[in-house]
Phi, psi and omega in degrees: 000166202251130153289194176286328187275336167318282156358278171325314177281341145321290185285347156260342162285359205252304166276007157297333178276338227249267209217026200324348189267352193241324188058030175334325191225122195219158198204084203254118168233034184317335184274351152275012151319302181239182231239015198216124177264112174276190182221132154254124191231124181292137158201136222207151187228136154222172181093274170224137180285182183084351168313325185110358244263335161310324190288307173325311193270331181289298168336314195274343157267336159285328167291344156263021165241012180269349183246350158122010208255146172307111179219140175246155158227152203241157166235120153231137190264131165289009187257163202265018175280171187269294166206181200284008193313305185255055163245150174288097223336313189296354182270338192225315177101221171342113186252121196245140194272080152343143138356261176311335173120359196247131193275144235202114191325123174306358157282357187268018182230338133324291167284007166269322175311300188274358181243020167036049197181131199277153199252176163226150179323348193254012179259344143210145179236142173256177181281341166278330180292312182302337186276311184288326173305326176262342156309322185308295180331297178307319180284348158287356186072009175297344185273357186017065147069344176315141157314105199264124195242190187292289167270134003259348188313305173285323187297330182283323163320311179313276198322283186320297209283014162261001149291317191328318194267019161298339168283344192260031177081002208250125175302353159229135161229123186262095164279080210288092164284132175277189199063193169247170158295130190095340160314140188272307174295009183250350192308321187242031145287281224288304185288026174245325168277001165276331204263333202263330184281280203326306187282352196292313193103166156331084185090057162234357159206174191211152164229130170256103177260140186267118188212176215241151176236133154262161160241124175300117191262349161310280181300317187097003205237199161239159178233167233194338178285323171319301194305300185309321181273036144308285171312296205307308172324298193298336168292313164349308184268007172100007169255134170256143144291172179224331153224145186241129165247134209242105216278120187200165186261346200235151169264160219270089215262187198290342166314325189277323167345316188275328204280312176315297161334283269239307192265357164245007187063013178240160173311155168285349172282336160303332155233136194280171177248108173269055225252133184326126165227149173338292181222155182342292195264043160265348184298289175333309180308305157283338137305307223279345171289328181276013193029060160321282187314315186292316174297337169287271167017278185275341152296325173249030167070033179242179182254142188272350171335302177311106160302160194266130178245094195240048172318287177288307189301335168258007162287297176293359194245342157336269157332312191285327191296295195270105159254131152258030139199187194232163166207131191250132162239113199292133159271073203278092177216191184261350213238024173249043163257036150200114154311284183358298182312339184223046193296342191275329191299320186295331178274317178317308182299318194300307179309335173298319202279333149288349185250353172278352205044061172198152209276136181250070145327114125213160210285119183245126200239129197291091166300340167305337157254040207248111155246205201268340187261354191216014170298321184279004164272305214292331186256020177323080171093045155289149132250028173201205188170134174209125193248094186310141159293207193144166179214129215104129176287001165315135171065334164351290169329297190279006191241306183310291176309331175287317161341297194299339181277320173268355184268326169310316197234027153079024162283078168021141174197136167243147168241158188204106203021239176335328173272359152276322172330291199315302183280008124269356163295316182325269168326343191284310219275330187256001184232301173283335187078062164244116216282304160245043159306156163192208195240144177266009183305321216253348183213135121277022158217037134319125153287001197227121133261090180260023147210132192242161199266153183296143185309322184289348169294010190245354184260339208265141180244297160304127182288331177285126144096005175243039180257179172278136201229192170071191215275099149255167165288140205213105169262124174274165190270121176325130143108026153304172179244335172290329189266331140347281172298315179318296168090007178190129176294331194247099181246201151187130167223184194267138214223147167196084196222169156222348144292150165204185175290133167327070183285026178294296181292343180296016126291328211285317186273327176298313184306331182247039153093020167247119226232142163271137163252343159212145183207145188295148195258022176240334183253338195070000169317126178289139175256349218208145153198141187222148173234138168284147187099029168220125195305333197206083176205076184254144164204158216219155182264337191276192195214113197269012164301280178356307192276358186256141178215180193273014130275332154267060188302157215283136150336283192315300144008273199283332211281266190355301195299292172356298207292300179273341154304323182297316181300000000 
């Protein structure tokens, strides 16, 4: 007898030869595909963006791999930049970097936080990746001449990368569409996820949509018609949600509950309550009391039996809640009237600062407004410094004067790629006295460049996607203070530079105590430098924010928080 997957394979040779690009004949068995029947689950936005739906989607995956289950989560943005590499921090906030090198919406670093587990290039797609992908095709002739459209082309594109990580085993997949509904630039997210539930079948996806209750303070009450012409919409494009989580200041009572239900077509157990908390990672928690997880869990026919061991995750939230003690660190950067731009470093003080049973205050400080008269206000009772990356010569200045302010007066200090650049011009100019030391990024008729563009960089003319990015190798040196922290000479972290240091000058800095303590063992590249006689003063070119999550808090991190507790 012939089965279903004979059949299936059968009805795919047939159109490969027939028409692949239109797929006149068709048979959607897609779980006989692979060798794992994956799940998928849509989180969909309305009302307004900005709602958390990252916070939402990373939460909701921790609580199923907290039930034993693989779960990834992927982001796709609706804007046609290719990816956030050349946007501008105030435009995007974070541009957060992978493994693998690919720069990347700042929810993928959320979802690394709570799922303790590295993301890849194939965890966001933008609307230029998808475009550049299907032109490419058409100028190879892969389309043998169709008229190439929106349907089936781009959407069969959505579709292939939100499979993709289905190769990769995992029993769950979570998909966060940016925007909103009704954005003219989510349209064909949205209809792809209608074209994609219809082939998945029956319990093999689901959609969750995240949509805002405001409360009127005239009146007193929440009002529930936004969500509803939200859903209607979302119906509009051929999707029913199957959960609505509902972003509100206020708790919810079961009346509106009912109401909701009732005008959305979904059960009432079904909208969860997304209600203001202290902090992010109070979130998970607070699903998880409304048995989120258990309503995905039976949407998606799969079993809940495993209780959730969020064991540790409340131990640290614990902890984060209660400090005995405290510490302020100044953040020295350009861009910090959006936090955002530097979230990950901000979330990084937080995991350190709990595992430290300590509160990590920090002072976010304009470098751009830092001169020689007003450093002893601005920096008055820290006890640390961490000297932000970044790129562009804005604020430069004021980032040299903070160095110099914290290497004086024996103040704890991380530099972080550009902020090791900053210490070391710093160190050129007042300690070897070479006077118009600088980066040639900020002077190219400096005599001193001690810090210079990488050699494979002199050539590269497109800004995207060409810096050195990802995962490099870092052998640190014995009797350090970084192989300390480390606990091990063989590290890798993630990078995102095109300058590095002058090693023309690395004697020069060693004789008068600024030591490289790690370098890369393939390029020679300085990786790492601290100076002796200083309780603290390390700066590293790579950028160990990236790597911190609430079950790992980064070394470098606690060790800094260490440093200014002591102090």
């Amino acid at each position: 007898m012939i089965n279903d997957v004979a059949i299936y394979r059968i009805f795919e040779i047939i159109n490969r030869f027939w028409d692949f690009s239109q797929n006149p004949l068709t048979l959607h068995k897609p779980n006989l595909m692979s060798k794992k029947n994956t799940k998928y689950i849509f989180v969909t936005g309305g009302v307004t963006s900005s709602l958390g739906k990252g916070i939402v989607s990373a939460s909701l995956g921790l609580l199923l791999k907290s039930r034993g289950f693989n779960v990834t989560i992927q982001k796709l943005d609706p804007y046609i930049n290719i990816d956030p590499g050349t946007l501008n921090p105030y435009e995007h906030g974070e541009c957060y970097v992978t493994e693998d090198g690919a720069e990347t919406d700042l929810d993928l670093g959320h979802y690394e936080r709570f799922l303790d587990s590295a993301t890849s290039q194939n965890n966001n797609v933008t609307t230029g990746k998808i475009y550049q992908t299907v032109i490419e095709k058409e100028r190879k002739g892969d389309f043998l001449g169709k008229t190439v459209q929106v349907i089936p082309h781009i959407t069969n594109e959505i579709k292939r990368r939100i499979k993709i990580l289905a190769k990769e085993n995992y029993d769950i997949i979570i998909t966060e569409i940016g925007g909103t509904v009704g954005d003219i630039e989510s349209l064909p997210y949205i209809e792809s996820v209608r074209q994609l539930r219809w082939e998945l079948g029956e319990n093999n996806s689901m959609v969750i949509h995240l949509t805002l209750l405001p409360y009127l303070a005239a009146s007193g009450e929440l009002k529930t018609k936004p969500s509803q012409h939200s859903v209607r919409q979302l119906m509009e494009s051929g999707i029913q949600a199957d959960v609505l989580v509902c972003r509100t200041e206020h708790k919810i009572t079961k009346e509106i509950k009912a109401k909701l239900a009732q005008f959305c077509n979904v059960p009432a157990e079904n909208v969860i309550e997304s209600i203001d908390v202290e902090t992010i990672y109070q979130v998970p928690l607070e699903l998880q009391k409304q048995k989120f997880d258990e309503v995905v869990l039976k949407e998606l026919a799969l079993p809940f039996n495993q209780e959730s061991d969020l064991k540790d995750w409340k131990n640290f939230l614990k902890k984060y809640k209660n400090p005995k003690k405290k510490v302020e660190i100044a953040l020295v950067g350009k861009y910090v009237s959006l936090q955002d731009s530097y979230k990950s470093i901000a979330e990084a003080f937080i995991h350190a600062g709990a595992s430290q049973d300590t509160e990590v205050k920090l002072r976010w400080v304009y470098s751009g407004d830092l001169t020689e008269e007003n450093l002893a206000e601005n920096f008055n009772g820290i006890d640390g410094m961490l000297i932000a990356p970044g790129f562009g010569d804005r604020g430069i200045e004021g980032k040299i004067l903070a160095a110099k302010f914290a290497r004086e007066n024996k103040i704890p200090l991380l530099g972080i790629c550009l902020g090791m650049q900053i210490m070391t011009i710093e160190f050129a100019r007042n300690v070897l006295g070479l006077k118009d030391a600088n980066s040639a990024e900020f002077d190219l008729t400096t005599k001193n460049p001690v810090i210079s563009l990488m050699e494979e960089q002199k050539n590269v003319v497109d800004k995207g996607g060409t810096m050195r990015l990802g995962a490099w190798k870092c052998q640190l040196k014995p009797h350090t203070k970084l192989i300390e922290i480390y606990g091990n000479k063989n590290i890798t972290e993630r990078h995102r530079h095109r300058y590095e240091f002058n090693s023309d000058y690395l004697d020069d800095f060693e004789k008068n105590g600024l030591y490289a303590s790690g370098i890369n063992p393939d390029t020679k590249l300085v990786e790492t430098l601290e100076l002796r006689n200083h309780p603290f003063y390390i700066g590293v070119q790579y950028h160990p924010e990236y790597k911190s999550t609430v079950a790992t808090p980064h070394p470098l991190f606690v060790a800094l928080v260490k440093a200014a507790t002591e102090k």
